[in-house]
Short mmCIF file of C-alpha atoms in Angstrom, two decimals:
data_model
loop_
_atom_site.label_atom_id
_atom_site.label_comp_id
_atom_site.label_asym_id
_atom_site.label_seq_id
_atom_site.Cartn_x
_atom_site.Cartn_y
_atom_site.Cartn_z
CA MET Q 711 24.46 25.51 48.63
CA ARG Q 712 27.15 24.54 46.16
CA LYS Q 713 24.84 22.08 44.36
CA ARG Q 714 22.28 24.74 43.35
CA PRO Q 715 24.28 26.28 40.44
CA VAL Q 716 24.84 22.77 39.06
CA SER Q 717 21.11 22.01 39.22
CA ILE Q 718 20.28 25.28 37.47
CA ALA Q 719 22.85 24.53 34.78
CA ILE Q 720 21.35 21.07 34.18
CA LEU Q 721 17.84 22.56 34.01
CA LEU Q 722 18.98 25.18 31.50
CA LEU Q 723 20.70 22.46 29.45
CA VAL Q 724 17.51 20.35 29.39
CA LEU Q 725 15.42 23.37 28.40
CA GLY Q 726 17.92 24.12 25.67
CA PHE Q 727 17.62 20.61 24.25
CA VAL Q 728 13.80 20.79 24.37
CA LEU Q 729 13.82 24.15 22.56
CA LEU Q 730 16.26 22.79 19.99
CA TYR Q 731 14.06 19.72 19.42
CA TYR Q 732 10.90 21.75 18.80
CA THR Q 733 12.79 24.20 16.59
CA MET Q 734 14.18 21.36 14.46
CA GLN Q 735 10.73 19.71 14.32
CA LYS Q 736 9.16 22.96 13.10
CA GLN Q 737 11.88 23.39 10.48
CA TYR Q 738 11.38 19.81 9.33
CA MET Q 739 7.62 20.30 8.95
CA GLU Q 740 8.19 23.50 6.97
CA PHE Q 741 10.71 21.70 4.77
CA GLN Q 742 8.30 18.80 4.24
CA ASN Q 743 5.47 21.17 3.28
CA THR Q 744 7.77 22.97 0.84
CA CYS Q 745 8.77 19.64 -0.74
CA ASN Q 746 5.14 18.59 -1.07
CA GLN Q 747 4.27 21.87 -2.74
CA LYS Q 748 7.18 21.53 -5.16
CA MET Q 749 6.21 17.93 -5.96
CA GLU Q 750 2.62 19.05 -6.66
CA GLU Q 751 3.88 21.83 -8.93
CA MET Q 752 6.11 19.37 -10.81
CA ARG Q 753 3.22 16.90 -11.15
CA ASN Q 754 0.91 19.57 -12.53
CA THR Q 755 3.60 20.81 -14.92
CA ALA Q 756 4.11 17.26 -16.18
CA LEU Q 757 0.34 16.84 -16.60
CA LEU Q 758 0.10 20.10 -18.52
CA TRP Q 759 2.87 18.93 -20.85
CA GLU Q 760 1.44 15.40 -21.24
CA SER Q 761 -2.06 16.66 -22.06
CA ASN Q 762 -0.74 19.09 -24.64
CA GLY Q 763 -1.85 22.05 -22.53
CA LEU Q 764 -5.45 20.85 -22.03
CA LEU Q 765 -5.39 19.78 -18.35
CA GLU Q 766 -3.81 21.50 -15.37
CA ASP Q 767 -4.79 19.10 -12.59
CA SER Q 768 -6.10 15.55 -12.05
CA PHE Q 769 -7.07 13.35 -9.12
CA VAL Q 770 -8.12 9.71 -8.71
CA SER Q 771 -9.81 8.25 -5.62
CA GLY Q 772 -12.34 5.54 -4.94
CA THR Q 773 -14.20 3.22 -2.63
CA PHE Q 774 -14.43 -0.56 -2.34
CA CYS Q 775 -17.51 -2.71 -1.76
CA ALA Q 776 -16.64 -5.92 0.06
CA GLU Q 777 -20.05 -7.43 -0.75
CA SER Q 778 -19.73 -7.17 -4.54
CA GLY Q 779 -15.93 -7.21 -4.74
CA THR Q 780 -15.95 -4.15 -7.00
CA ALA Q 781 -14.28 -0.76 -6.78
CA GLN Q 782 -15.88 2.59 -7.53
CA LEU Q 783 -13.25 4.87 -9.04
CA TYR Q 784 -13.70 8.64 -9.00
CA ILE Q 785 -11.72 10.50 -11.64
CA GLU Q 786 -11.42 14.29 -11.55
CA VAL Q 787 -9.68 16.64 -13.99
CA SER Q 788 -9.37 20.39 -14.20
CA PRO Q 789 -9.08 21.78 -17.76
CA VAL Q 790 -6.97 24.82 -18.49
CA GLU Q 791 -9.89 26.45 -20.32
CA LYS Q 792 -12.78 27.57 -18.10
CA SER Q 793 -15.57 28.43 -20.58
CA GLU Q 794 -19.16 27.58 -19.59
CA GLU Q 795 -19.79 25.44 -22.69
CA LEU Q 796 -16.78 23.23 -22.10
CA GLN Q 797 -17.14 19.42 -22.31
CA VAL Q 798 -14.52 16.84 -21.33
CA VAL Q 799 -14.43 13.19 -22.41
CA LEU Q 800 -11.81 10.63 -21.45
CA THR Q 801 -11.12 7.47 -23.42
CA CYS Q 802 -11.01 4.63 -20.86
CA GLN Q 803 -10.43 1.02 -21.90
CA GLY Q 804 -11.01 2.12 -25.50
CA LYS Q 805 -14.47 3.58 -24.76
CA ALA Q 806 -15.67 7.18 -24.40
CA PHE Q 807 -16.08 8.20 -20.75
CA PRO Q 808 -17.86 11.62 -20.49
CA LEU Q 809 -17.21 13.62 -17.33
CA THR Q 810 -19.74 15.73 -15.46
CA ARG Q 811 -18.97 19.34 -14.61
CA THR Q 812 -18.78 20.36 -10.94
CA GLY Q 813 -17.71 23.96 -10.64
CA SER Q 814 -14.42 24.32 -12.48
CA ARG Q 815 -13.69 20.59 -12.35
CA PHE Q 816 -15.02 17.59 -14.27
CA MET Q 817 -15.76 14.30 -12.52
CA GLY Q 818 -16.69 10.76 -13.47
CA GLU Q 819 -17.46 7.49 -11.65
CA LEU Q 820 -16.38 4.11 -12.92
CA GLU Q 821 -17.29 0.76 -11.35
CA VAL Q 822 -14.75 -1.98 -12.07
CA PRO Q 823 -13.72 -5.40 -10.69
CA ALA Q 824 -11.08 -5.22 -7.98
CA ASP Q 825 -8.26 -6.57 -10.17
CA THR Q 826 -8.92 -4.27 -13.16
CA VAL Q 827 -6.10 -2.25 -14.69
CA CYS Q 828 -7.77 0.89 -16.12
CA ARG Q 829 -6.01 2.54 -19.03
CA ILE Q 830 -6.98 6.10 -19.93
CA SER Q 831 -5.51 6.78 -23.35
CA GLN Q 832 -6.98 10.11 -24.45
CA VAL Q 833 -8.67 13.32 -23.35
CA THR Q 834 -11.03 15.27 -25.60
CA VAL Q 835 -11.95 18.86 -24.72
CA THR Q 836 -14.80 20.47 -26.68
CA SER Q 837 -15.69 24.14 -26.53
CA GLY Q 838 -18.39 25.13 -29.05
CA GLN Q 839 -17.13 23.99 -32.46
CA ALA Q 840 -13.52 23.64 -31.29
CA VAL Q 841 -12.44 20.09 -30.49
CA GLN Q 842 -9.00 19.36 -29.04
CA THR Q 843 -7.55 15.97 -28.17
CA ALA Q 844 -4.38 14.75 -26.51
CA SER Q 845 -2.99 11.28 -25.92
CA LEU Q 846 -2.61 10.16 -22.31
CA GLY Q 847 -0.78 7.23 -20.78
CA TRP Q 848 -2.63 6.95 -17.49
CA VAL Q 849 -2.71 3.52 -15.86
CA ILE Q 850 -4.83 2.94 -12.75
CA ASN Q 851 -3.98 -0.37 -11.06
CA THR Q 852 -7.14 -0.77 -9.00
CA LYS Q 853 -5.98 -3.54 -6.67
CA ASP Q 854 -2.95 -1.52 -5.57
CA MET Q 855 -5.31 1.32 -4.61
CA ILE Q 856 -7.77 -0.68 -2.54
CA PHE Q 857 -5.93 -3.64 -1.00
CA PRO Q 858 -3.11 -3.60 1.57
CA GLN Q 859 0.43 -4.44 0.54
CA VAL Q 860 1.91 -7.37 2.47
CA GLU Q 861 5.69 -7.73 2.63
CA SER Q 862 7.46 -10.50 4.53
CA THR Q 863 10.92 -11.50 5.61
CA TYR Q 864 12.42 -14.13 7.91
CA TYR Q 865 15.45 -14.70 10.09
CA GLY Q 866 16.70 -17.61 12.15
CA LYS Q 867 19.22 -20.42 12.21
CA GLY Q 868 19.67 -24.07 11.34
CA LYS Q 869 20.16 -26.91 13.80
CA SER Q 870 22.73 -29.64 13.39
CA VAL Q 871 21.21 -33.12 13.05
CA PRO Q 872 22.57 -36.65 12.69
CA ALA Q 873 23.65 -37.67 9.21
CA GLY Q 874 20.80 -38.87 7.02
CA GLU Q 875 18.13 -36.84 8.83
CA PRO Q 876 16.56 -33.64 7.39
CA ALA Q 877 18.09 -30.41 8.64
CA THR Q 878 15.88 -28.32 10.91
CA PHE Q 879 15.56 -24.57 10.49
CA SER Q 880 13.83 -22.34 13.02
CA GLY Q 881 13.30 -18.62 13.27
CA THR Q 882 10.83 -15.76 12.99
CA ILE Q 883 8.61 -14.65 10.13
CA GLU Q 884 7.78 -10.95 10.10
CA CYS Q 885 5.12 -9.34 7.88
CA THR Q 886 4.41 -5.68 7.30
CA VAL Q 887 0.88 -4.76 6.20
CA SER Q 888 0.79 -1.31 4.57
CA TRP Q 889 -2.55 0.32 3.81
CA PRO Q 890 -3.33 2.31 0.66
CA GLY Q 891 -5.41 5.46 0.61
CA ILE Q 892 -8.82 3.83 0.00
CA LEU Q 893 -9.01 0.79 2.26
CA ARG Q 894 -8.04 0.92 5.94
CA GLU Q 895 -9.46 -1.85 8.11
CA GLU Q 896 -8.86 -3.48 11.43
CA ILE Q 897 -7.10 -6.85 11.43
CA VAL Q 898 -9.40 -9.07 13.48
CA ASP Q 899 -7.33 -12.25 13.18
CA ALA Q 900 -3.89 -13.28 11.93
CA GLU Q 901 -2.36 -16.74 11.89
CA LEU Q 902 0.65 -18.54 10.49
CA ILE Q 903 -0.26 -21.73 8.61
CA LYS Q 904 2.28 -24.47 7.97
CA ARG Q 905 1.78 -26.63 4.90
CA VAL Q 906 3.76 -29.79 4.25
CA ASN Q 907 3.54 -31.12 0.70
CA GLY Q 908 0.57 -28.82 0.07
CA GLN Q 909 -1.46 -29.93 3.11
CA ALA Q 910 -2.08 -27.73 6.15
CA CYS Q 911 -0.69 -29.46 9.22
CA ASP Q 912 -0.27 -26.74 11.84
CA SER Q 913 -1.21 -23.14 12.61
CA HIS Q 914 -0.85 -20.61 15.40
CA SER Q 915 -1.77 -16.98 16.02
CA LEU Q 916 0.55 -14.13 15.09
CA ARG Q 917 1.39 -11.16 17.25
CA VAL Q 918 -0.08 -8.00 15.70
CA ARG Q 919 1.35 -4.55 16.40
CA ASP Q 920 -0.51 -1.63 14.85
CA MET Q 921 1.53 1.23 13.41
CA GLU Q 922 0.56 4.65 12.03
CA VAL Q 923 0.46 3.46 8.40
CA GLY Q 924 -0.13 -0.26 8.86
CA SER Q 925 0.59 -3.27 11.05
CA VAL Q 926 3.50 -5.59 11.83
CA LEU Q 927 2.87 -9.31 12.34
CA LYS Q 928 5.38 -11.73 13.87
CA GLY Q 929 5.45 -15.45 14.51
CA ARG Q 930 7.89 -18.31 15.11
CA PHE Q 931 8.38 -21.26 12.78
CA THR Q 932 10.29 -24.55 12.72
CA ALA Q 933 10.68 -26.64 9.58
CA ALA Q 934 12.62 -29.61 8.27
CA PRO Q 935 11.93 -29.68 4.51
CA THR Q 936 12.89 -32.60 2.30
CA ASP Q 937 12.68 -33.20 -1.44
CA GLU Q 938 9.61 -35.37 -0.83
CA GLU Q 939 7.97 -33.04 1.73
CA PRO Q 940 8.45 -29.35 0.88
CA VAL Q 941 7.23 -26.84 3.46
CA THR Q 942 5.33 -23.58 2.90
CA TYR Q 943 4.27 -20.95 5.42
CA LEU Q 944 1.18 -18.83 4.76
CA VAL Q 945 0.14 -15.74 6.69
CA HIS Q 946 -3.67 -15.72 6.88
CA ILE Q 947 -5.17 -12.30 7.70
CA THR Q 948 -8.86 -11.66 8.31
CA LEU Q 949 -10.10 -8.06 8.04
CA ALA Q 950 -13.12 -6.52 9.74
CA SER Q 951 -15.07 -6.46 6.45
CA GLY Q 952 -14.64 -10.23 6.05
CA LEU Q 953 -11.93 -10.00 3.39
CA GLU Q 954 -9.23 -12.63 3.78
CA LEU Q 955 -5.61 -12.33 2.72
CA TYR Q 956 -3.37 -15.35 2.16
CA HIS Q 957 0.26 -14.30 1.90
CA THR Q 958 2.92 -16.84 0.95
CA ALA Q 959 5.58 -15.68 3.40
CA LEU Q 960 8.13 -18.50 3.15
CA ASP Q 961 8.60 -21.40 0.75
CA LEU Q 962 11.05 -24.19 1.54
CA PRO Q 963 10.91 -26.49 -1.51
CA GLN Q 964 13.92 -28.59 -0.51
CA PRO Q 965 16.71 -28.78 2.11
CA GLY Q 966 19.28 -26.01 2.22
CA VAL Q 967 18.85 -22.33 3.08
CA GLU Q 968 19.93 -21.41 -0.46
CA HIS Q 969 16.61 -22.83 -1.72
CA PHE Q 970 14.41 -20.81 0.67
CA MET Q 971 12.18 -18.16 -0.94
CA CYS Q 972 10.19 -15.50 0.92
CA ASN Q 973 7.64 -12.77 0.19
CA LEU Q 974 6.12 -14.50 -2.84
CA LYS Q 975 2.50 -13.48 -3.35
CA THR Q 976 -0.75 -12.40 -1.69
CA GLU Q 977 -4.21 -13.65 -2.64
CA VAL Q 978 -7.29 -11.63 -1.64
CA TYR Q 979 -10.59 -13.48 -1.12
CA SER Q 980 -14.10 -12.20 -0.45
CA ARG Q 981 -16.03 -13.33 2.62
CA THR Q 982 -17.72 -15.95 0.38
CA GLY Q 983 -14.38 -17.37 -0.76
CA VAL Q 984 -14.20 -15.76 -4.21
CA LEU Q 985 -10.67 -14.86 -5.36
CA LEU Q 986 -10.68 -11.09 -5.97
CA ALA Q 987 -7.02 -10.41 -6.77
CA THR Q 988 -3.50 -11.80 -6.70
CA MET Q 989 -0.72 -9.41 -5.76
#
């Protein structure tokens, strides 16, 4: 009978912690929503200032076609003025880019190669005989919008060897694949390729763990680089659409950990082997 008050006290303590957790989670979500609203207000205020009072909102989205290797960009703006006769033209890559009215917003579609950097330098708003222009400094880096970002790191240790022999280094390579807003695909295959003096000599599959906003890939490696035989490790990722990513995760150009370089570059190829972008 003496144990019952203790059990009740423990139950009340657990319930208290659960209530506290959900209360803090609710407060965090409210705080996050408030921050997002404030950031949106600041962004719109900056846009209003940048466009000399002509635009109050803008939005860029798009799609990617794996077959053609091109991106379709969708650009939307909302002018401050709402008159029925209003016309809006953007200057993109030095050329006039008229937008089509949809309700109170103006939209335009632009098809560009995947590695294009679009520069929108001016907006022109025409209402009857009145023409107003403002300089813009918008830069749309298409490849950052449509292709995943691959970041890599490594950790491990060296192994003592007899004098005159190349030092051996072994460890783990870890890659994080983060997806942008446009492209989100399943990773159907991932492997770690070892190249010695530029020639592929070994490969093995990587462990893939999917996360909410991307994936984490891990694999073991062992290398003994020399001045005559530098070693490079590539992470090869195949996506469901057939796109292939080759990420230079670790470069060992000569003996000594101080010469090791990681997270160098990512090349994106189409299913037919055409290089679409280098990131």
